Amino acid sequence: MFADELGPRGRRRVALGSVLALVTVAAAVAVALGRLDAAGQLDAARWAPLGDPRVVRFFLGGARNTLLAAGGAMVGATALGLILAVGRLARMPLVRLLAGAWVQFFRAFPLLLLLVFLAYGLPSYGVDLPLLWTLVLALSLYNGAVLGEIFRAGILSLDRGQTEAAYAVGLGYWQALALVVLPQALRRMVPAIVSQLITLLKDTSLGFFVQYEELLRRGQLAGQDFDNPLQSLFVVAIAYVAVNFALSRVARRLEVRQRRRYRAGGIDVTGGPEDLVVVEPHPTPAAG
């Protein structure tokens, strides 16, 4: 169903609401900047250290650590998600039950609590992982469960005829899954997968709570050293916003492309009654 087009009065109300919202936001920003200026937070001396090459390299090191954790977790979560999706659709009831229990448990488990347990609980049992791998493991376990459901939804969205056609040409169950079903399911779910990986990238900032020196932690340390926490964390926030905005645009473009592809893949039937061909029925031979 399509929404009714707004009339003149409705358009005036929308325009008035937009203007009022912009004025309110502008006033709030002006008040905030005024208070920051009065507190000396906008002084050039507080921003100057952030332009020092050594400080820039310090922040870039944090960005590198963030990307290392995100890259490792993306690989781990994707592999785990594929395994869980296949397990959720397995023919054996026990495998389906175990995979489903795993997914439900880790989707419901708070990510921060999981990270804290791996960082501070495992050493009590003699398992002491480096902070990088602790963060990678926590992100992989949590996001792997989410990606598993995304992959499963992609597989279930395919027409059953795809699998039947694979069986018809002699492929076995695992061959059909690997060569026919999974490639199409992954292609169809690319926008959702990219969106979840963007969330994973943002979740790397939780490494701050276990002293892993990713970008947020480096921002806090720089703020302590130069007594400018607001300025340092502002730079970190801008970096996160820029990266995630770019990735969100990529996800949006992939989604639009997918819609166009499936729309273009449809079959347009044209013609009219004049195109119909009358087929004369063959006479039925008389029974002897």
PDB file of C-alpha atoms in Angstrom, residues 11-145:
ATOM      1  CA  ARG A  11       3.271  19.980   3.584  1.00  0.00           C
ATOM      2  CA  ARG A  12       3.180  23.238   5.549  1.00  0.00           C
ATOM      3  CA  ARG A  13       3.090  21.314   8.824  1.00  0.00           C
ATOM      4  CA  VAL A  14       6.020  19.136   7.788  1.00  0.00           C
ATOM      5  CA  ALA A  15       8.029  22.185   6.709  1.00  0.00           C
ATOM      6  CA  LEU A  16       7.228  23.989   9.962  1.00  0.00           C
ATOM      7  CA  GLY A  17       8.204  20.943  12.017  1.00  0.00           C
ATOM      8  CA  SER A  18      11.494  20.627  10.132  1.00  0.00           C
ATOM      9  CA  VAL A  19      12.327  24.293  10.699  1.00  0.00           C
ATOM     10  CA  LEU A  20      11.512  24.051  14.412  1.00  0.00           C
ATOM     11  CA  ALA A  21      13.661  20.924  14.754  1.00  0.00           C
ATOM     12  CA  LEU A  22      16.615  22.610  13.034  1.00  0.00           C
ATOM     13  CA  VAL A  23      16.266  25.718  15.185  1.00  0.00           C
ATOM     14  CA  THR A  24      16.116  23.585  18.351  1.00  0.00           C
ATOM     15  CA  VAL A  25      19.217  21.592  17.379  1.00  0.00           C
ATOM     16  CA  ALA A  26      21.108  24.755  16.412  1.00  0.00           C
ATOM     17  CA  ALA A  27      20.196  26.399  19.726  1.00  0.00           C
ATOM     18  CA  ALA A  28      21.313  23.330  21.693  1.00  0.00           C
ATOM     19  CA  VAL A  29      24.635  23.241  19.826  1.00  0.00           C
ATOM     20  CA  ALA A  30      25.159  26.967  20.417  1.00  0.00           C
ATOM     21  CA  VAL A  31      24.472  26.602  24.154  1.00  0.00           C
ATOM     22  CA  ALA A  32      26.828  23.610  24.402  1.00  0.00           C
ATOM     23  CA  LEU A  33      29.612  25.422  22.534  1.00  0.00           C
ATOM     24  CA  GLY A  34      29.131  28.488  24.719  1.00  0.00           C
ATOM     25  CA  ARG A  35      29.524  26.467  27.898  1.00  0.00           C
ATOM     26  CA  LEU A  36      32.551  24.623  26.532  1.00  0.00           C
ATOM     27  CA  ASP A  37      34.152  27.926  25.568  1.00  0.00           C
ATOM     28  CA  ALA A  38      33.458  29.389  29.002  1.00  0.00           C
ATOM     29  CA  ALA A  39      35.157  26.353  30.559  1.00  0.00           C
ATOM     30  CA  GLY A  40      38.198  26.810  28.305  1.00  0.00           C
ATOM     31  CA  GLN A  41      37.594  23.556  26.421  1.00  0.00           C
ATOM     32  CA  LEU A  42      37.800  25.281  23.026  1.00  0.00           C
ATOM     33  CA  ASP A  43      41.198  26.883  23.697  1.00  0.00           C
ATOM     34  CA  ALA A  44      43.778  26.154  21.008  1.00  0.00           C
ATOM     35  CA  ALA A  45      46.245  24.974  23.651  1.00  0.00           C
ATOM     36  CA  ARG A  46      44.012  21.996  24.436  1.00  0.00           C
ATOM     37  CA  TRP A  47      43.792  20.941  20.787  1.00  0.00           C
ATOM     38  CA  ALA A  48      47.412  21.585  19.808  1.00  0.00           C
ATOM     39  CA  PRO A  49      48.886  18.306  21.211  1.00  0.00           C
ATOM     40  CA  LEU A  50      46.598  16.265  18.958  1.00  0.00           C
ATOM     41  CA  GLY A  51      48.470  17.552  15.914  1.00  0.00           C
ATOM     42  CA  ASP A  52      51.852  16.356  17.198  1.00  0.00           C
ATOM     43  CA  PRO A  53      53.226  13.594  14.887  1.00  0.00           C
ATOM     44  CA  ARG A  54      53.982  11.374  17.879  1.00  0.00           C
ATOM     45  CA  VAL A  55      50.386  11.664  19.094  1.00  0.00           C
ATOM     46  CA  VAL A  56      49.106  10.961  15.594  1.00  0.00           C
ATOM     47  CA  ARG A  57      51.242   7.803  15.450  1.00  0.00           C
ATOM     48  CA  PHE A  58      49.921   6.854  18.885  1.00  0.00           C
ATOM     49  CA  PHE A  59      46.327   7.101  17.630  1.00  0.00           C
ATOM     50  CA  LEU A  60      47.184   5.229  14.430  1.00  0.00           C
ATOM     51  CA  GLY A  61      48.582   2.418  16.563  1.00  0.00           C
ATOM     52  CA  GLY A  62      45.244   2.218  18.341  1.00  0.00           C
ATOM     53  CA  ALA A  63      43.439   2.169  14.995  1.00  0.00           C
ATOM     54  CA  ARG A  64      45.700  -0.680  13.857  1.00  0.00           C
ATOM     55  CA  ASN A  65      44.885  -2.651  17.017  1.00  0.00           C
ATOM     56  CA  THR A  66      41.185  -2.027  16.419  1.00  0.00           C
ATOM     57  CA  LEU A  67      41.437  -3.320  12.853  1.00  0.00           C
ATOM     58  CA  LEU A  68      43.439  -6.362  13.956  1.00  0.00           C
ATOM     59  CA  ALA A  69      40.765  -7.318  16.475  1.00  0.00           C
ATOM     60  CA  ALA A  70      37.951  -6.597  14.025  1.00  0.00           C
ATOM     61  CA  GLY A  71      39.603  -8.539  11.191  1.00  0.00           C
ATOM     62  CA  GLY A  72      40.286 -11.597  13.344  1.00  0.00           C
ATOM     63  CA  ALA A  73      36.777 -11.537  14.783  1.00  0.00           C
ATOM     64  CA  MET A  74      35.197 -11.159  11.333  1.00  0.00           C
ATOM     65  CA  VAL A  75      36.980 -14.277  10.101  1.00  0.00           C
ATOM     66  CA  GLY A  76      36.133 -16.235  13.250  1.00  0.00           C
ATOM     67  CA  ALA A  77      32.505 -15.091  13.396  1.00  0.00           C
ATOM     68  CA  THR A  78      31.911 -15.823   9.700  1.00  0.00           C
ATOM     69  CA  ALA A  79      33.371 -19.337   9.952  1.00  0.00           C
ATOM     70  CA  LEU A  80      31.444 -20.065  13.151  1.00  0.00           C
ATOM     71  CA  GLY A  81      28.253 -18.629  11.665  1.00  0.00           C
ATOM     72  CA  LEU A  82      28.466 -20.923   8.636  1.00  0.00           C
ATOM     73  CA  ILE A  83      29.001 -23.963  10.871  1.00  0.00           C
ATOM     74  CA  LEU A  84      26.047 -23.015  13.076  1.00  0.00           C
ATOM     75  CA  ALA A  85      23.777 -22.343  10.092  1.00  0.00           C
ATOM     76  CA  VAL A  86      24.565 -25.749   8.613  1.00  0.00           C
ATOM     77  CA  GLY A  87      24.092 -27.335  12.038  1.00  0.00           C
ATOM     78  CA  ARG A  88      20.698 -25.671  12.490  1.00  0.00           C
ATOM     79  CA  LEU A  89      19.571 -27.204   9.183  1.00  0.00           C
ATOM     80  CA  ALA A  90      21.227 -30.599   9.652  1.00  0.00           C
ATOM     81  CA  ARG A  91      19.269 -33.793   9.182  1.00  0.00           C
ATOM     82  CA  MET A  92      20.240 -35.171  12.599  1.00  0.00           C
ATOM     83  CA  PRO A  93      17.937 -33.867  15.375  1.00  0.00           C
ATOM     84  CA  LEU A  94      20.755 -33.909  17.947  1.00  0.00           C
ATOM     85  CA  VAL A  95      22.950 -31.671  15.775  1.00  0.00           C
ATOM     86  CA  ARG A  96      20.052 -29.259  15.222  1.00  0.00           C
ATOM     87  CA  LEU A  97      19.373 -29.180  18.961  1.00  0.00           C
ATOM     88  CA  LEU A  98      23.002 -28.490  19.906  1.00  0.00           C
ATOM     89  CA  ALA A  99      23.450 -25.806  17.242  1.00  0.00           C
ATOM     90  CA  GLY A 100      20.185 -24.128  18.261  1.00  0.00           C
ATOM     91  CA  ALA A 101      21.140 -24.158  21.947  1.00  0.00           C
ATOM     92  CA  TRP A 102      24.541 -22.633  21.117  1.00  0.00           C
ATOM     93  CA  VAL A 103      22.947 -19.854  19.073  1.00  0.00           C
ATOM     94  CA  GLN A 104      20.324 -19.007  21.676  1.00  0.00           C
ATOM     95  CA  PHE A 105      22.854 -19.012  24.521  1.00  0.00           C
ATOM     96  CA  PHE A 106      25.418 -16.704  22.940  1.00  0.00           C
ATOM     97  CA  ARG A 107      22.826 -14.371  21.424  1.00  0.00           C
ATOM     98  CA  ALA A 108      21.319 -13.883  24.884  1.00  0.00           C
ATOM     99  CA  PHE A 109      24.673 -13.584  26.691  1.00  0.00           C
ATOM    100  CA  PRO A 110      25.722  -9.911  27.145  1.00  0.00           C
ATOM    101  CA  LEU A 111      28.843  -9.294  25.073  1.00  0.00           C
ATOM    102  CA  LEU A 112      30.568  -7.176  27.717  1.00  0.00           C
ATOM    103  CA  LEU A 113      29.968  -9.829  30.377  1.00  0.00           C
ATOM    104  CA  LEU A 114      31.348 -12.484  28.025  1.00  0.00           C
ATOM    105  CA  LEU A 115      34.453 -10.391  27.383  1.00  0.00           C
ATOM    106  CA  VAL A 116      35.047  -9.756  31.091  1.00  0.00           C
ATOM    107  CA  PHE A 117      34.649 -13.467  31.851  1.00  0.00           C
ATOM    108  CA  LEU A 118      37.168 -14.452  29.173  1.00  0.00           C
ATOM    109  CA  ALA A 119      39.641 -11.776  30.300  1.00  0.00           C
ATOM    110  CA  TYR A 120      39.412 -12.256  34.064  1.00  0.00           C
ATOM    111  CA  GLY A 121      37.645 -15.577  34.596  1.00  0.00           C
ATOM    112  CA  LEU A 122      39.647 -17.901  32.355  1.00  0.00           C
ATOM    113  CA  PRO A 123      43.007 -17.062  34.027  1.00  0.00           C
ATOM    114  CA  SER A 124      41.527 -18.494  37.241  1.00  0.00           C
ATOM    115  CA  TYR A 125      41.367 -21.856  35.433  1.00  0.00           C
ATOM    116  CA  GLY A 126      44.881 -21.600  34.034  1.00  0.00           C
ATOM    117  CA  VAL A 127      43.877 -20.266  30.608  1.00  0.00           C
ATOM    118  CA  ASP A 128      45.603 -16.932  30.047  1.00  0.00           C
ATOM    119  CA  LEU A 129      45.034 -15.545  26.548  1.00  0.00           C
ATOM    120  CA  PRO A 130      46.606 -12.362  25.153  1.00  0.00           C
ATOM    121  CA  LEU A 131      44.171  -9.450  25.256  1.00  0.00           C
ATOM    122  CA  LEU A 132      43.920  -9.351  21.460  1.00  0.00           C
ATOM    123  CA  TRP A 133      42.781 -12.972  21.249  1.00  0.00           C
ATOM    124  CA  THR A 134      40.487 -12.541  24.240  1.00  0.00           C
ATOM    125  CA  LEU A 135      38.658  -9.763  22.401  1.00  0.00           C
ATOM    126  CA  VAL A 136      38.665 -11.721  19.124  1.00  0.00           C
ATOM    127  CA  LEU A 137      37.230 -14.797  20.859  1.00  0.00           C
ATOM    128  CA  ALA A 138      34.450 -12.850  22.597  1.00  0.00           C
ATOM    129  CA  LEU A 139      33.449 -11.048  19.410  1.00  0.00           C
ATOM    130  CA  SER A 140      33.587 -14.279  17.387  1.00  0.00           C
ATOM    131  CA  LEU A 141      31.378 -16.210  19.808  1.00  0.00           C
ATOM    132  CA  TYR A 142      28.727 -13.503  20.017  1.00  0.00           C
ATOM    133  CA  ASN A 143      28.658 -12.357  16.394  1.00  0.00           C
ATOM    134  CA  GLY A 144      29.049 -15.920  15.110  1.00  0.00           C
ATOM    135  CA  ALA A 145      25.705 -16.785  16.715  1.00  0.00           C
TER     136      ALA A 145
END
